[in-house]
């Protein structure tokens, strides 16, 4: 019907997909995986990628679900607006069907990241090291080792 409702769904979804994936990978290597990434096999690294992708997918589903429900409703109800659709659905209606969406989006997002990382591994393309805080920021925050 218009781009605004689609953007309301797609922009938060995409932002969450990348931001949550990166932060989840960092968290998993720092707190769950018992050895540094450099010491992990390619298979272990791909397992971390899949897990982080699934977790990111769960967050994507939660963030984008109300907007997706609105867009679906507006496509079915001729002449509806965002406001009238939200009013007709109500708070509970905006969240109806979230469970199956989490399973679907979590799995799809995990597979997308797994395939992306798997291709990079198979083609022996460089994979960036985990991000590290710049030395200048460590000094500014008083975290640098003297």
mmCIF file with all atom_site columns, C-alpha atoms in Angstrom:
data_model
loop_
_atom_site.group_PDB
_atom_site.id
_atom_site.type_symbol
_atom_site.label_atom_id
_atom_site.label_alt_id
_atom_site.label_comp_id
_atom_site.label_asym_id
_atom_site.label_entity_id
_atom_site.label_seq_id
_atom_site.pdbx_PDB_ins_code
_atom_site.Cartn_x
_atom_site.Cartn_y
_atom_site.Cartn_z
_atom_site.occupancy
_atom_site.B_iso_or_equiv
_atom_site.pdbx_formal_charge
_atom_site.auth_seq_id
_atom_site.auth_comp_id
_atom_site.auth_asym_id
_atom_site.auth_atom_id
_atom_site.pdbx_PDB_model_num
ATOM 1   C CA . UNK A 1 1   ? 0.000  0.000   0.000  1.00 0.00 ? 1   UNK A CA 1
ATOM 2   C CA . UNK A 1 2   ? 2.864  2.390   0.822  1.00 0.00 ? 2   UNK A CA 1
ATOM 3   C CA . UNK A 1 3   ? 6.530  2.307   1.684  1.00 0.00 ? 3   UNK A CA 1
ATOM 4   C CA . UNK A 1 4   ? 6.210  3.664   5.213  1.00 0.00 ? 4   UNK A CA 1
ATOM 5   C CA . UNK A 1 5   ? 4.692  0.519   6.787  1.00 0.00 ? 5   UNK A CA 1
ATOM 6   C CA . UNK A 1 6   ? 7.199  -1.643  4.904  1.00 0.00 ? 6   UNK A CA 1
ATOM 7   C CA . UNK A 1 7   ? 10.088 0.504   6.128  1.00 0.00 ? 7   UNK A CA 1
ATOM 8   C CA . UNK A 1 8   ? 8.635  0.304   9.631  1.00 0.00 ? 8   UNK A CA 1
ATOM 9   C CA . UNK A 1 9   ? 9.139  -3.441  9.432  1.00 0.00 ? 9   UNK A CA 1
ATOM 10  C CA . UNK A 1 10  ? 12.237 -3.816  7.276  1.00 0.00 ? 10  UNK A CA 1
ATOM 11  C CA . UNK A 1 11  ? 14.550 -1.152  8.717  1.00 0.00 ? 11  UNK A CA 1
ATOM 12  C CA . UNK A 1 12  ? 14.369 -2.341  12.360 1.00 0.00 ? 12  UNK A CA 1
ATOM 13  C CA . UNK A 1 13  ? 14.579 -5.966  11.139 1.00 0.00 ? 13  UNK A CA 1
ATOM 14  C CA . UNK A 1 14  ? 17.741 -5.357  9.125  1.00 0.00 ? 14  UNK A CA 1
ATOM 15  C CA . UNK A 1 15  ? 19.401 -3.223  11.787 1.00 0.00 ? 15  UNK A CA 1
ATOM 16  C CA . UNK A 1 16  ? 18.712 -5.884  14.416 1.00 0.00 ? 16  UNK A CA 1
ATOM 17  C CA . UNK A 1 17  ? 19.932 -8.650  12.114 1.00 0.00 ? 17  UNK A CA 1
ATOM 18  C CA . UNK A 1 18  ? 23.416 -7.178  11.821 1.00 0.00 ? 18  UNK A CA 1
ATOM 19  C CA . UNK A 1 19  ? 23.836 -5.518  15.213 1.00 0.00 ? 19  UNK A CA 1
ATOM 20  C CA . UNK A 1 20  ? 22.536 -8.467  17.218 1.00 0.00 ? 20  UNK A CA 1
ATOM 21  C CA . UNK A 1 21  ? 24.516 -11.004 15.187 1.00 0.00 ? 21  UNK A CA 1
ATOM 22  C CA . UNK A 1 22  ? 27.815 -9.198  15.742 1.00 0.00 ? 22  UNK A CA 1
ATOM 23  C CA . UNK A 1 23  ? 27.216 -8.663  19.456 1.00 0.00 ? 23  UNK A CA 1
ATOM 24  C CA . UNK A 1 24  ? 26.063 -12.270 19.914 1.00 0.00 ? 24  UNK A CA 1
ATOM 25  C CA . UNK A 1 25  ? 29.193 -13.625 18.206 1.00 0.00 ? 25  UNK A CA 1
ATOM 26  C CA . UNK A 1 26  ? 31.331 -11.491 20.525 1.00 0.00 ? 26  UNK A CA 1
ATOM 27  C CA . UNK A 1 27  ? 29.343 -12.666 23.554 1.00 0.00 ? 27  UNK A CA 1
ATOM 28  C CA . UNK A 1 28  ? 29.537 -16.346 22.608 1.00 0.00 ? 28  UNK A CA 1
ATOM 29  C CA . UNK A 1 29  ? 33.303 -16.274 22.117 1.00 0.00 ? 29  UNK A CA 1
ATOM 30  C CA . UNK A 1 30  ? 33.814 -14.289 25.325 1.00 0.00 ? 30  UNK A CA 1
ATOM 31  C CA . UNK A 1 31  ? 31.453 -16.249 27.593 1.00 0.00 ? 31  UNK A CA 1
ATOM 32  C CA . UNK A 1 32  ? 30.371 -19.578 26.103 1.00 0.00 ? 32  UNK A CA 1
ATOM 33  C CA . UNK A 1 33  ? 33.075 -20.994 23.832 1.00 0.00 ? 33  UNK A CA 1
ATOM 34  C CA . UNK A 1 34  ? 35.856 -22.381 26.065 1.00 0.00 ? 34  UNK A CA 1
ATOM 35  C CA . UNK A 1 35  ? 38.713 -21.290 23.784 1.00 0.00 ? 35  UNK A CA 1
ATOM 36  C CA . UNK A 1 36  ? 39.628 -18.292 21.620 1.00 0.00 ? 36  UNK A CA 1
ATOM 37  C CA . UNK A 1 37  ? 38.191 -18.139 18.116 1.00 0.00 ? 37  UNK A CA 1
ATOM 38  C CA . UNK A 1 38  ? 41.642 -18.521 16.584 1.00 0.00 ? 38  UNK A CA 1
ATOM 39  C CA . UNK A 1 39  ? 41.923 -21.946 18.255 1.00 0.00 ? 39  UNK A CA 1
ATOM 40  C CA . UNK A 1 40  ? 38.473 -23.139 17.111 1.00 0.00 ? 40  UNK A CA 1
ATOM 41  C CA . UNK A 1 41  ? 38.105 -25.399 14.104 1.00 0.00 ? 41  UNK A CA 1
ATOM 42  C CA . UNK A 1 42  ? 36.185 -24.099 11.098 1.00 0.00 ? 42  UNK A CA 1
ATOM 43  C CA . UNK A 1 43  ? 33.291 -26.368 12.099 1.00 0.00 ? 43  UNK A CA 1
ATOM 44  C CA . UNK A 1 44  ? 33.218 -24.945 15.619 1.00 0.00 ? 44  UNK A CA 1
ATOM 45  C CA . UNK A 1 45  ? 33.302 -21.421 14.217 1.00 0.00 ? 45  UNK A CA 1
ATOM 46  C CA . UNK A 1 46  ? 30.402 -22.215 11.874 1.00 0.00 ? 46  UNK A CA 1
ATOM 47  C CA . UNK A 1 47  ? 28.450 -23.627 14.812 1.00 0.00 ? 47  UNK A CA 1
ATOM 48  C CA . UNK A 1 48  ? 28.950 -20.322 16.655 1.00 0.00 ? 48  UNK A CA 1
ATOM 49  C CA . UNK A 1 49  ? 27.840 -18.505 13.487 1.00 0.00 ? 49  UNK A CA 1
ATOM 50  C CA . UNK A 1 50  ? 24.657 -20.598 13.305 1.00 0.00 ? 50  UNK A CA 1
ATOM 51  C CA . UNK A 1 51  ? 23.846 -20.081 16.998 1.00 0.00 ? 51  UNK A CA 1
ATOM 52  C CA . UNK A 1 52  ? 24.468 -16.331 16.790 1.00 0.00 ? 52  UNK A CA 1
ATOM 53  C CA . UNK A 1 53  ? 22.367 -16.171 13.625 1.00 0.00 ? 53  UNK A CA 1
ATOM 54  C CA . UNK A 1 54  ? 19.466 -17.948 15.313 1.00 0.00 ? 54  UNK A CA 1
ATOM 55  C CA . UNK A 1 55  ? 19.611 -15.650 18.330 1.00 0.00 ? 55  UNK A CA 1
ATOM 56  C CA . UNK A 1 56  ? 19.751 -12.613 16.032 1.00 0.00 ? 56  UNK A CA 1
ATOM 57  C CA . UNK A 1 57  ? 16.750 -14.014 14.151 1.00 0.00 ? 57  UNK A CA 1
ATOM 58  C CA . UNK A 1 58  ? 14.734 -14.231 17.359 1.00 0.00 ? 58  UNK A CA 1
ATOM 59  C CA . UNK A 1 59  ? 15.403 -10.562 18.047 1.00 0.00 ? 59  UNK A CA 1
ATOM 60  C CA . UNK A 1 60  ? 14.598 -9.690  14.408 1.00 0.00 ? 60  UNK A CA 1
ATOM 61  C CA . UNK A 1 61  ? 11.249 -11.439 14.696 1.00 0.00 ? 61  UNK A CA 1
ATOM 62  C CA . UNK A 1 62  ? 10.324 -9.668  17.927 1.00 0.00 ? 62  UNK A CA 1
ATOM 63  C CA . UNK A 1 63  ? 11.340 -6.232  16.648 1.00 0.00 ? 63  UNK A CA 1
ATOM 64  C CA . UNK A 1 64  ? 9.581  -6.512  13.301 1.00 0.00 ? 64  UNK A CA 1
ATOM 65  C CA . UNK A 1 65  ? 6.499  -8.562  14.205 1.00 0.00 ? 65  UNK A CA 1
ATOM 66  C CA . UNK A 1 66  ? 4.052  -5.766  15.085 1.00 0.00 ? 66  UNK A CA 1
ATOM 67  C CA . UNK A 1 67  ? 4.876  -3.869  11.886 1.00 0.00 ? 67  UNK A CA 1
ATOM 68  C CA . UNK A 1 68  ? 4.631  -7.056  9.824  1.00 0.00 ? 68  UNK A CA 1
ATOM 69  C CA . UNK A 1 69  ? 1.218  -7.782  11.345 1.00 0.00 ? 69  UNK A CA 1
ATOM 70  C CA . UNK A 1 70  ? 0.098  -4.242  10.468 1.00 0.00 ? 70  UNK A CA 1
ATOM 71  C CA . UNK A 1 71  ? 1.311  -4.568  6.875  1.00 0.00 ? 71  UNK A CA 1
ATOM 72  C CA . UNK A 1 72  ? -0.478 -7.910  6.475  1.00 0.00 ? 72  UNK A CA 1
ATOM 73  C CA . UNK A 1 73  ? -3.698 -6.471  7.914  1.00 0.00 ? 73  UNK A CA 1
ATOM 74  C CA . UNK A 1 74  ? -3.515 -3.379  5.707  1.00 0.00 ? 74  UNK A CA 1
ATOM 75  C CA . UNK A 1 75  ? -3.059 -5.520  2.590  1.00 0.00 ? 75  UNK A CA 1
ATOM 76  C CA . UNK A 1 76  ? -6.249 -7.438  3.436  1.00 0.00 ? 76  UNK A CA 1
ATOM 77  C CA . UNK A 1 77  ? -8.415 -4.538  4.669  1.00 0.00 ? 77  UNK A CA 1
ATOM 78  C CA . UNK A 1 78  ? -9.044 -2.092  1.825  1.00 0.00 ? 78  UNK A CA 1
ATOM 79  C CA . UNK A 1 79  ? -8.695 1.570   2.793  1.00 0.00 ? 79  UNK A CA 1
ATOM 80  C CA . UNK A 1 80  ? -7.137 0.899   6.196  1.00 0.00 ? 80  UNK A CA 1
ATOM 81  C CA . UNK A 1 81  ? -4.426 3.127   7.614  1.00 0.00 ? 81  UNK A CA 1
ATOM 82  C CA . UNK A 1 82  ? -1.711 2.328   10.116 1.00 0.00 ? 82  UNK A CA 1
ATOM 83  C CA . UNK A 1 83  ? -3.808 3.896   12.864 1.00 0.00 ? 83  UNK A CA 1
ATOM 84  C CA . UNK A 1 84  ? -7.036 2.125   11.956 1.00 0.00 ? 84  UNK A CA 1
ATOM 85  C CA . UNK A 1 85  ? -5.218 -1.206  11.551 1.00 0.00 ? 85  UNK A CA 1
ATOM 86  C CA . UNK A 1 86  ? -3.515 -0.845  14.942 1.00 0.00 ? 86  UNK A CA 1
ATOM 87  C CA . UNK A 1 87  ? -6.825 0.036   16.570 1.00 0.00 ? 87  UNK A CA 1
ATOM 88  C CA . UNK A 1 88  ? -8.626 -2.893  14.945 1.00 0.00 ? 88  UNK A CA 1
ATOM 89  C CA . UNK A 1 89  ? -5.909 -5.387  15.891 1.00 0.00 ? 89  UNK A CA 1
ATOM 90  C CA . UNK A 1 90  ? -5.294 -4.108  19.417 1.00 0.00 ? 90  UNK A CA 1
ATOM 91  C CA . UNK A 1 91  ? -2.139 -4.783  21.412 1.00 0.00 ? 91  UNK A CA 1
ATOM 92  C CA . UNK A 1 92  ? -2.677 -8.550  21.611 1.00 0.00 ? 92  UNK A CA 1
ATOM 93  C CA . UNK A 1 93  ? -3.489 -8.741  17.908 1.00 0.00 ? 93  UNK A CA 1
ATOM 94  C CA . UNK A 1 94  ? -0.239 -7.040  16.986 1.00 0.00 ? 94  UNK A CA 1
ATOM 95  C CA . UNK A 1 95  ? 1.650  -9.837  18.753 1.00 0.00 ? 95  UNK A CA 1
ATOM 96  C CA . UNK A 1 96  ? -0.499 -12.789 17.617 1.00 0.00 ? 96  UNK A CA 1
ATOM 97  C CA . UNK A 1 97  ? 1.548  -15.430 15.822 1.00 0.00 ? 97  UNK A CA 1
ATOM 98  C CA . UNK A 1 98  ? 4.895  -14.364 17.260 1.00 0.00 ? 98  UNK A CA 1
ATOM 99  C CA . UNK A 1 99  ? 5.926  -17.920 18.260 1.00 0.00 ? 99  UNK A CA 1
ATOM 100 C CA . UNK A 1 100 ? 5.828  -19.414 14.760 1.00 0.00 ? 100 UNK A CA 1
ATOM 101 C CA . UNK A 1 101 ? 7.459  -16.266 13.385 1.00 0.00 ? 101 UNK A CA 1
ATOM 102 C CA . UNK A 1 102 ? 10.350 -16.631 15.845 1.00 0.00 ? 102 UNK A CA 1
ATOM 103 C CA . UNK A 1 103 ? 10.909 -20.217 14.688 1.00 0.00 ? 103 UNK A CA 1
ATOM 104 C CA . UNK A 1 104 ? 10.729 -19.238 11.021 1.00 0.00 ? 104 UNK A CA 1
ATOM 105 C CA . UNK A 1 105 ? 12.831 -16.048 11.169 1.00 0.00 ? 105 UNK A CA 1
ATOM 106 C CA . UNK A 1 106 ? 15.318 -17.555 13.638 1.00 0.00 ? 106 UNK A CA 1
ATOM 107 C CA . UNK A 1 107 ? 15.946 -20.499 11.347 1.00 0.00 ? 107 UNK A CA 1
ATOM 108 C CA . UNK A 1 108 ? 16.140 -18.391 8.182  1.00 0.00 ? 108 UNK A CA 1
ATOM 109 C CA . UNK A 1 109 ? 18.512 -15.881 9.734  1.00 0.00 ? 109 UNK A CA 1
ATOM 110 C CA . UNK A 1 110 ? 20.720 -18.639 11.147 1.00 0.00 ? 110 UNK A CA 1
ATOM 111 C CA . UNK A 1 111 ? 20.896 -20.294 7.732  1.00 0.00 ? 111 UNK A CA 1
ATOM 112 C CA . UNK A 1 112 ? 21.672 -16.993 6.001  1.00 0.00 ? 112 UNK A CA 1
ATOM 113 C CA . UNK A 1 113 ? 24.637 -16.317 8.298  1.00 0.00 ? 113 UNK A CA 1
ATOM 114 C CA . UNK A 1 114 ? 25.745 -19.959 8.151  1.00 0.00 ? 114 UNK A CA 1
ATOM 115 C CA . UNK A 1 115 ? 25.730 -19.998 4.342  1.00 0.00 ? 115 UNK A CA 1
ATOM 116 C CA . UNK A 1 116 ? 27.504 -16.633 4.152  1.00 0.00 ? 116 UNK A CA 1
ATOM 117 C CA . UNK A 1 117 ? 30.226 -17.725 6.574  1.00 0.00 ? 117 UNK A CA 1
ATOM 118 C CA . UNK A 1 118 ? 30.402 -21.224 5.062  1.00 0.00 ? 118 UNK A CA 1
ATOM 119 C CA . UNK A 1 119 ? 31.059 -19.829 1.585  1.00 0.00 ? 119 UNK A CA 1
ATOM 120 C CA . UNK A 1 120 ? 33.795 -17.610 2.990  1.00 0.00 ? 120 UNK A CA 1
ATOM 121 C CA . UNK A 1 121 ? 35.380 -20.636 4.677  1.00 0.00 ? 121 UNK A CA 1
ATOM 122 C CA . UNK A 1 122 ? 35.160 -22.823 1.552  1.00 0.00 ? 122 UNK A CA 1
ATOM 123 C CA . UNK A 1 123 ? 36.610 -20.110 -0.696 1.00 0.00 ? 123 UNK A CA 1
ATOM 124 C CA . UNK A 1 124 ? 39.258 -19.344 1.920  1.00 0.00 ? 124 UNK A CA 1
ATOM 125 C CA . UNK A 1 125 ? 38.252 -15.700 1.996  1.00 0.00 ? 125 UNK A CA 1
ATOM 126 C CA . UNK A 1 126 ? 39.603 -13.718 4.918  1.00 0.00 ? 126 UNK A CA 1
ATOM 127 C CA . UNK A 1 127 ? 37.373 -13.475 7.926  1.00 0.00 ? 127 UNK A CA 1
ATOM 128 C CA . UNK A 1 128 ? 37.803 -10.417 10.093 1.00 0.00 ? 128 UNK A CA 1
ATOM 129 C CA . UNK A 1 129 ? 39.139 -10.903 13.580 1.00 0.00 ? 129 UNK A CA 1
ATOM 130 C CA . UNK A 1 130 ? 36.753 -10.230 16.430 1.00 0.00 ? 130 UNK A CA 1
ATOM 131 C CA . UNK A 1 131 ? 36.510 -6.481  17.021 1.00 0.00 ? 131 UNK A CA 1
ATOM 132 C CA . UNK A 1 132 ? 38.724 -4.990  19.657 1.00 0.00 ? 132 UNK A CA 1
ATOM 133 C CA . UNK A 1 133 ? 38.424 -1.644  21.371 1.00 0.00 ? 133 UNK A CA 1
ATOM 134 C CA . UNK A 1 134 ? 40.801 0.917   19.782 1.00 0.00 ? 134 UNK A CA 1
ATOM 135 C CA . UNK A 1 135 ? 43.843 1.726   21.923 1.00 0.00 ? 135 UNK A CA 1
ATOM 136 C CA . UNK A 1 136 ? 42.913 5.434   21.983 1.00 0.00 ? 136 UNK A CA 1
ATOM 137 C CA . UNK A 1 137 ? 39.514 4.582   23.493 1.00 0.00 ? 137 UNK A CA 1
ATOM 138 C CA . UNK A 1 138 ? 41.123 2.237   26.040 1.00 0.00 ? 138 UNK A CA 1
ATOM 139 C CA . UNK A 1 139 ? 43.380 5.102   27.143 1.00 0.00 ? 139 UNK A CA 1
ATOM 140 C CA . UNK A 1 140 ? 40.449 7.539   27.292 1.00 0.00 ? 140 UNK A CA 1
ATOM 141 C CA . UNK A 1 141 ? 38.444 5.114   29.463 1.00 0.00 ? 141 UNK A CA 1
ATOM 142 C CA . UNK A 1 142 ? 41.438 4.272   31.629 1.00 0.00 ? 142 UNK A CA 1
ATOM 143 C CA . UNK A 1 143 ? 41.470 0.641   30.520 1.00 0.00 ? 143 UNK A CA 1
ATOM 144 C CA . UNK A 1 144 ? 44.851 0.630   28.800 1.00 0.00 ? 144 UNK A CA 1
ATOM 145 C CA . UNK A 1 145 ? 47.617 -1.348  30.456 1.00 0.00 ? 145 UNK A CA 1
ATOM 146 C CA . UNK A 1 146 ? 50.505 0.906   31.330 1.00 0.00 ? 146 UNK A CA 1
#
